[in-house]
PDB file of C-alpha atoms in Angstrom:
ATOM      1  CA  UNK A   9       0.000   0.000   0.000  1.00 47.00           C
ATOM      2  CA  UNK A  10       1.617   3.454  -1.057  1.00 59.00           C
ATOM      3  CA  UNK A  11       1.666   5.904   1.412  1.00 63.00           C
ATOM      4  CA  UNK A  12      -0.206   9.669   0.598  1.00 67.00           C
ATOM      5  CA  UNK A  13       1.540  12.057  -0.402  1.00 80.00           C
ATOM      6  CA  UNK A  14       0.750  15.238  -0.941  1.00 85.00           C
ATOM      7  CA  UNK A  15       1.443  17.528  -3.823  1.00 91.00           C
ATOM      8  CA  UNK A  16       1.566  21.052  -3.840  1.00 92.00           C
ATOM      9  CA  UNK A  17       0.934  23.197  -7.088  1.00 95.00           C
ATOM     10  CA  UNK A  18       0.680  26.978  -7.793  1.00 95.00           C
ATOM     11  CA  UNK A  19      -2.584  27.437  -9.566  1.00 93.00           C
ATOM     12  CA  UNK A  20      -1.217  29.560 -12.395  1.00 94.00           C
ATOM     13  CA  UNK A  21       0.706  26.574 -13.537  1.00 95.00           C
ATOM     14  CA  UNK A  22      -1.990  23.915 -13.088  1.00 96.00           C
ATOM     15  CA  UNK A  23      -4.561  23.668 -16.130  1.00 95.00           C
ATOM     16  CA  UNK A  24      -8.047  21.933 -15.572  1.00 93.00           C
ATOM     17  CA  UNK A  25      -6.947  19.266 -17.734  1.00 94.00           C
ATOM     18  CA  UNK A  26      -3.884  17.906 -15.556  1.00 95.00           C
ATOM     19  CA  UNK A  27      -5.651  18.554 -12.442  1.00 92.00           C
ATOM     20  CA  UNK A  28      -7.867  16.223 -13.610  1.00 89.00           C
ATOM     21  CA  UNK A  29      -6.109  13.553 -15.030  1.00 93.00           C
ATOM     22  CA  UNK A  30      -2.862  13.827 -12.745  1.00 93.00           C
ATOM     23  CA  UNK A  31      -4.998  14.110  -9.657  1.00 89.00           C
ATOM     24  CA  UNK A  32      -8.857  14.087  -9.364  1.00 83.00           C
ATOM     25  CA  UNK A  33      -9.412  10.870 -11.373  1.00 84.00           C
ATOM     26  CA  UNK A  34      -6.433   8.882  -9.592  1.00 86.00           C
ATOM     27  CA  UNK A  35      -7.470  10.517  -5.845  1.00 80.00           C
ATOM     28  CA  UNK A  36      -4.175  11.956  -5.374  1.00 85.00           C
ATOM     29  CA  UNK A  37      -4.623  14.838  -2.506  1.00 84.00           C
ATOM     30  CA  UNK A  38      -3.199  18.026  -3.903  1.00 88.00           C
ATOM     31  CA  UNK A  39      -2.556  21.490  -1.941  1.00 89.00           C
ATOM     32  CA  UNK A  40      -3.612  24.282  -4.702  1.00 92.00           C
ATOM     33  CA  UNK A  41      -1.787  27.196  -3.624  1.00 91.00           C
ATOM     34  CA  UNK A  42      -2.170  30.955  -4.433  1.00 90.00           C
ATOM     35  CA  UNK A  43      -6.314  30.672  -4.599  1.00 88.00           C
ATOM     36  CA  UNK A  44      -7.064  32.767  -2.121  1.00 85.00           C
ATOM     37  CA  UNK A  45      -8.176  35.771  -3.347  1.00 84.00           C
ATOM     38  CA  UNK A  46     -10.191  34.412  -6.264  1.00 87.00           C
ATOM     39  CA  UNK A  47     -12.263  31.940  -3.549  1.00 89.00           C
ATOM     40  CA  UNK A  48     -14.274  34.924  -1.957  1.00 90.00           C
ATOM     41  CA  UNK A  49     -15.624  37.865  -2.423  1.00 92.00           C
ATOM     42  CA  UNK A  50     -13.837  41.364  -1.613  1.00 91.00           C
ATOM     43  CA  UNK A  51     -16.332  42.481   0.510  1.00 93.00           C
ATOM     44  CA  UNK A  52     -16.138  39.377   3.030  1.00 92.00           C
ATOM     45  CA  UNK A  53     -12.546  40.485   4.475  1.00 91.00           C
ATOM     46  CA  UNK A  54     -11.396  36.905   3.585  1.00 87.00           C
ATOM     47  CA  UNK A  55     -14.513  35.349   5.906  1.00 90.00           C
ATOM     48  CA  UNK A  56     -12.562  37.266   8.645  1.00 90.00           C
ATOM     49  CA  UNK A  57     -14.032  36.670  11.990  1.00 91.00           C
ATOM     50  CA  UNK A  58     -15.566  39.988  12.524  1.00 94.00           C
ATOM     51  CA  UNK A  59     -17.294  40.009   9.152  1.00 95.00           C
ATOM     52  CA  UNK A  60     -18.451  36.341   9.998  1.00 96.00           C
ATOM     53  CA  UNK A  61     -20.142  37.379  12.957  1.00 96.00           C
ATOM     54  CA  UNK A  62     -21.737  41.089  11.408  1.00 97.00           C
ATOM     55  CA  UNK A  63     -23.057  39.464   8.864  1.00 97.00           C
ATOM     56  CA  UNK A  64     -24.353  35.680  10.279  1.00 97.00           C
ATOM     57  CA  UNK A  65     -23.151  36.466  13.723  1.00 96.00           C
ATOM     58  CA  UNK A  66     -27.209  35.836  15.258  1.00 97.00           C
ATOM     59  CA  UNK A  67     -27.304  32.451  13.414  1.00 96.00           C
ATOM     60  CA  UNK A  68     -27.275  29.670  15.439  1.00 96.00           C
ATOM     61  CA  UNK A  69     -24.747  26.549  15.402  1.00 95.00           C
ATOM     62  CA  UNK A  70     -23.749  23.135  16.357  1.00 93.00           C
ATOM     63  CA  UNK A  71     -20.736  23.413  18.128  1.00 91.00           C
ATOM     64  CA  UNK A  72     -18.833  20.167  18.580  1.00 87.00           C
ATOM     65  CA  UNK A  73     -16.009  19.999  21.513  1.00 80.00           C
ATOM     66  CA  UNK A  74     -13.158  18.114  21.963  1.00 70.00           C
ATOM     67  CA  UNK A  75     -12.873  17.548  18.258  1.00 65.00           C
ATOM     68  CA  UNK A  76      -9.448  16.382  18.548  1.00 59.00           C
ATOM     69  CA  UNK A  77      -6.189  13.501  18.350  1.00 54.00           C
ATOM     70  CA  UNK A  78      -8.289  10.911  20.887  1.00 55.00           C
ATOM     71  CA  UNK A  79      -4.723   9.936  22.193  1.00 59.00           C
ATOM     72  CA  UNK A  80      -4.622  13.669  23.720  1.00 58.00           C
ATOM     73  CA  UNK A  81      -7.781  13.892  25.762  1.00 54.00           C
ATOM     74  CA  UNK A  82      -8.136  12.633  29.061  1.00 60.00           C
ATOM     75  CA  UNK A  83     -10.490  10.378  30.878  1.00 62.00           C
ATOM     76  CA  UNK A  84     -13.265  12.800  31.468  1.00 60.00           C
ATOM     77  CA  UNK A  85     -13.417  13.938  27.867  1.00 59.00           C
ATOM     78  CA  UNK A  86     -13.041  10.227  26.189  1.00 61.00           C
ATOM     79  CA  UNK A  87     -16.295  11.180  23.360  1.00 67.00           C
ATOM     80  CA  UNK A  88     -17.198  14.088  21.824  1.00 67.00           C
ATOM     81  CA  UNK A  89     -19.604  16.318  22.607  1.00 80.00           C
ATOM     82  CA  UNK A  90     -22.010  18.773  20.866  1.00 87.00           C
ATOM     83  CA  UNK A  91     -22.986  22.493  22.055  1.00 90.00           C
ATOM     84  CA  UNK A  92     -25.913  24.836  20.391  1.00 95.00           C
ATOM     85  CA  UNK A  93     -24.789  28.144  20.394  1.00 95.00           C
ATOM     86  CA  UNK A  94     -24.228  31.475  18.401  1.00 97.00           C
ATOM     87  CA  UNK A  95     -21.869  31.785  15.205  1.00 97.00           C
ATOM     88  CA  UNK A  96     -20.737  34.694  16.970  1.00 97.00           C
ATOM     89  CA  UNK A  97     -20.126  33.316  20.499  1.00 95.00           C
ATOM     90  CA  UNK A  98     -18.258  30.809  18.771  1.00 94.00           C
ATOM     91  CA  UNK A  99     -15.863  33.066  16.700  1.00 94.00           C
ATOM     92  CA  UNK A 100     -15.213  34.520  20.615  1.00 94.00           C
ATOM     93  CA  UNK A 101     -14.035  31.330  22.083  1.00 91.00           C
ATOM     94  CA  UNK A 102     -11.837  30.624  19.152  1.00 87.00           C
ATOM     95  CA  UNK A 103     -10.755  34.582  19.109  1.00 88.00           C
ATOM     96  CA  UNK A 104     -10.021  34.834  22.607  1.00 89.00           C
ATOM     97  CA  UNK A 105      -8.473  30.641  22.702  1.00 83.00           C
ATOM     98  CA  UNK A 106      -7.785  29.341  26.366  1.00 82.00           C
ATOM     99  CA  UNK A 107     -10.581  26.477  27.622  1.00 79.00           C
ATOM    100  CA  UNK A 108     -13.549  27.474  26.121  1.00 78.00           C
ATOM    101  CA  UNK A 109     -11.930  27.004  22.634  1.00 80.00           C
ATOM    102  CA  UNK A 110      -9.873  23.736  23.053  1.00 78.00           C
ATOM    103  CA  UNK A 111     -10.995  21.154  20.701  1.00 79.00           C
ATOM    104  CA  UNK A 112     -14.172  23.466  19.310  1.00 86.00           C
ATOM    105  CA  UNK A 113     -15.307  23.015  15.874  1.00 87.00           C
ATOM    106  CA  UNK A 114     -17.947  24.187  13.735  1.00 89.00           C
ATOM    107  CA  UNK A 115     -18.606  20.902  11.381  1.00 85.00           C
ATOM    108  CA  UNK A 116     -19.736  20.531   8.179  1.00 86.00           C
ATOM    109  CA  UNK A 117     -21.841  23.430   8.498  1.00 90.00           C
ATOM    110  CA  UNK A 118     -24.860  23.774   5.407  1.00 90.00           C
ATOM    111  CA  UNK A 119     -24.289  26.879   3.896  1.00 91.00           C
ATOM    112  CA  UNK A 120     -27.339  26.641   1.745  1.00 89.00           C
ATOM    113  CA  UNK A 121     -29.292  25.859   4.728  1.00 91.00           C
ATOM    114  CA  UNK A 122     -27.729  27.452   7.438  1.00 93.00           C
ATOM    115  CA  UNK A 123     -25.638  30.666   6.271  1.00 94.00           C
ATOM    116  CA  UNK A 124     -27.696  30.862   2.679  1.00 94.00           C
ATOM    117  CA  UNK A 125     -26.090  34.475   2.509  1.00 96.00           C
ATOM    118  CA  UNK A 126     -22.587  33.628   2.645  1.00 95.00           C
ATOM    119  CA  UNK A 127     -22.853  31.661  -0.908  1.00 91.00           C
ATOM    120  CA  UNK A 128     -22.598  35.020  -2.288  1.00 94.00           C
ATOM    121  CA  UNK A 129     -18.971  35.077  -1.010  1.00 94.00           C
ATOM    122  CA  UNK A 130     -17.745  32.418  -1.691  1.00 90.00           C
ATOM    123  CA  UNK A 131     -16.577  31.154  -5.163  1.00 88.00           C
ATOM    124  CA  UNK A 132     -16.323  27.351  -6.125  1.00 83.00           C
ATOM    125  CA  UNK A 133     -12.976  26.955  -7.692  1.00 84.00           C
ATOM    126  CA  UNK A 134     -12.580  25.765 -11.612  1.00 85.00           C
ATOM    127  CA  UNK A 135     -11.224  22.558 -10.592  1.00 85.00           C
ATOM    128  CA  UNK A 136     -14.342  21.040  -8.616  1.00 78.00           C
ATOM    129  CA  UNK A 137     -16.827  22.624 -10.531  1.00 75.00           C
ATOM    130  CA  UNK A 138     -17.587  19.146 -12.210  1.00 70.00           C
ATOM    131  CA  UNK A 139     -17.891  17.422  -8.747  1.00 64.00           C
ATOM    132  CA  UNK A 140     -20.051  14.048  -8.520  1.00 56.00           C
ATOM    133  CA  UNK A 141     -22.398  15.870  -6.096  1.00 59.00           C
ATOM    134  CA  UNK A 142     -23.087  18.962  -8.320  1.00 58.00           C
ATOM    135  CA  UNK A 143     -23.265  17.112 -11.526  1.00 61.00           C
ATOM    136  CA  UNK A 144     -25.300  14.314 -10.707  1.00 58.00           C
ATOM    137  CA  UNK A 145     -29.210  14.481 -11.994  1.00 59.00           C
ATOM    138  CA  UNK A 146     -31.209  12.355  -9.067  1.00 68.00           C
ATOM    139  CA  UNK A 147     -31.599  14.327  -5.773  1.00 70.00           C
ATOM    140  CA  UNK A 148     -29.657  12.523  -2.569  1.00 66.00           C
ATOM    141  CA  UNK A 149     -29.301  13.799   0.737  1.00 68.00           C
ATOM    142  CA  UNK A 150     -26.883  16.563   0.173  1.00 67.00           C
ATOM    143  CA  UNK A 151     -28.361  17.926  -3.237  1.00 66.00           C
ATOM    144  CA  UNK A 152     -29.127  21.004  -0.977  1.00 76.00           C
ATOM    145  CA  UNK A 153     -26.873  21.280   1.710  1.00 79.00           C
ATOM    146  CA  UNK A 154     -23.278  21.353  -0.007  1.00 78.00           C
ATOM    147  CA  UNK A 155     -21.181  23.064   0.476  1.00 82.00           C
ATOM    148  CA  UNK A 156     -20.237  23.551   3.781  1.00 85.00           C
ATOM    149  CA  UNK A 157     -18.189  25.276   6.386  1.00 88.00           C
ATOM    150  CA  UNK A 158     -15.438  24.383   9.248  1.00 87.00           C
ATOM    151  CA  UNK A 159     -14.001  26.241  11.619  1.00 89.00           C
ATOM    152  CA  UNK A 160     -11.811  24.238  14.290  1.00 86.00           C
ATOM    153  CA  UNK A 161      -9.625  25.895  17.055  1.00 85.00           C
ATOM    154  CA  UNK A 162      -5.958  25.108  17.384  1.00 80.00           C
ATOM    155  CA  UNK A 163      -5.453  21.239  18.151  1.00 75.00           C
ATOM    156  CA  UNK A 164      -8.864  20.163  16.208  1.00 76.00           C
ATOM    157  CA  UNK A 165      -8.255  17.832  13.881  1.00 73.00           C
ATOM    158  CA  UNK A 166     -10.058  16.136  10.567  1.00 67.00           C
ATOM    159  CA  UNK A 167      -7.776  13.255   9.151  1.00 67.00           C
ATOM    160  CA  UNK A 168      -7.119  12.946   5.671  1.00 63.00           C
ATOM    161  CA  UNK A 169      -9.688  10.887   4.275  1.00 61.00           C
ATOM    162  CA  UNK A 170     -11.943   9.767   1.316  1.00 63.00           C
ATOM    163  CA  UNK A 171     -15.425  10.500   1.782  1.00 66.00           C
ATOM    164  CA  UNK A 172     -18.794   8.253   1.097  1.00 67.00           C
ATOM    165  CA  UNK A 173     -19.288  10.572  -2.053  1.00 63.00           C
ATOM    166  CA  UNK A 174     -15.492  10.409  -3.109  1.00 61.00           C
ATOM    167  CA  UNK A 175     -16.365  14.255  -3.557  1.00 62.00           C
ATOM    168  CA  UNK A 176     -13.867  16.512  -4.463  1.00 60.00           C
ATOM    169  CA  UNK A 177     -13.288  18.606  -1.451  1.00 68.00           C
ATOM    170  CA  UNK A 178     -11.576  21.772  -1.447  1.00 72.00           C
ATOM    171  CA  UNK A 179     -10.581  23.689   1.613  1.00 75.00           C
ATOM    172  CA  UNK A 180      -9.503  27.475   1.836  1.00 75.00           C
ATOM    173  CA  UNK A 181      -7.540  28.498   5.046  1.00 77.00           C
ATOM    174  CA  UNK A 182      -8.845  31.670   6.464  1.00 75.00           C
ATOM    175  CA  UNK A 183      -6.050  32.355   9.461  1.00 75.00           C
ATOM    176  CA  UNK A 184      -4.013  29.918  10.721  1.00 77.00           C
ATOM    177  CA  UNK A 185      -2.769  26.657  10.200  1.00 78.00           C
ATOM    178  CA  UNK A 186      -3.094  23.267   8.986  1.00 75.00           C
ATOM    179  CA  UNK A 187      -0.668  20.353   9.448  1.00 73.00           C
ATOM    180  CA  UNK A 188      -1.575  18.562   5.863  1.00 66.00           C
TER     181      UNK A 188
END
């Protein structure tokens, strides 16, 4: 079994065509850098934090905790648990880090049902545009509620994985950092 590894390309050097072939039909992860900009709108300071919670700030969100490496938590905190609260109180726990934030996560958030407004922000890039879940003719379960958002504070963690869909799933770091 060959390990993943993964391969970092500039998109003005990648065409549609070799991100394709090279990497989308073969599932080879790939890091797309220099998107930024293009992903979202101007006006949306880069989904900053502030403009998050102006604009959607009232909305309210599933909040998982102690979304993070199992191997790090201790006895108390051995399964995950799942808060209702604010997009806005949420953005504070992460701003202001500490307790309240470790292992928080907004997951999988619906922006089409949950933050409807923000899809006029946020720009689907060239190379997923043909995705299985967008492209397909029947209606499923996520017809209506992809895509969607996550936020996790420092030490949350997704692993690299392949989902149920085999979707193509694109990411945009806002602030921060991810371990890939």
């Amino acid at each position: 079994c060959k390990s993943w590894q993964i391969h970092r390309r500039g998109f003005e050097t990648l065409s549609l065509a070799e991100c394709r072939h090279d990497f989308i039909r073969k599932g080879r992860p790939l890091i797309i850098e220099g998107l930024g900009p293009h992903l979202v709108s101007k006006e949306s300071c880069n989904l900053s934090r502030d403009w998050l919670s102006s604009h959607f700030g009232q909305k309210m969100v599933a909040v998982y905790r102690n979304f993070r490496n199992p191997r790090k938590r201790s006895e108390s905190e051995k399964e995950d648990h799942v808060d209702l609260m604010r997009l806005c109180e949420a953005l504070v726990h992460l701003q202001n880090g500490g307790s309240e934030c470790d292992g928080l996560y907004l997951y999988d958030l619906s922006l089409p049902l949950q933050l409807p407004g923000l899809l006029d922000h946020v720009r689907l890039p060239r190379f997923f545009t043909h995705c299985y879940l967008q492209q397909t003719m029947r209606q499923h379960c996520f017809s209506r509620s992809w895509p969607t958002l996550f936020i996790g504070a420092k030490g949350s963690q997704a692993k690299l994985h392949v989902d149920q869909w085999h979707g193509h799933f694109w990411m945009h770091l806002v602030s921060g950092r991810k371990r890939w």
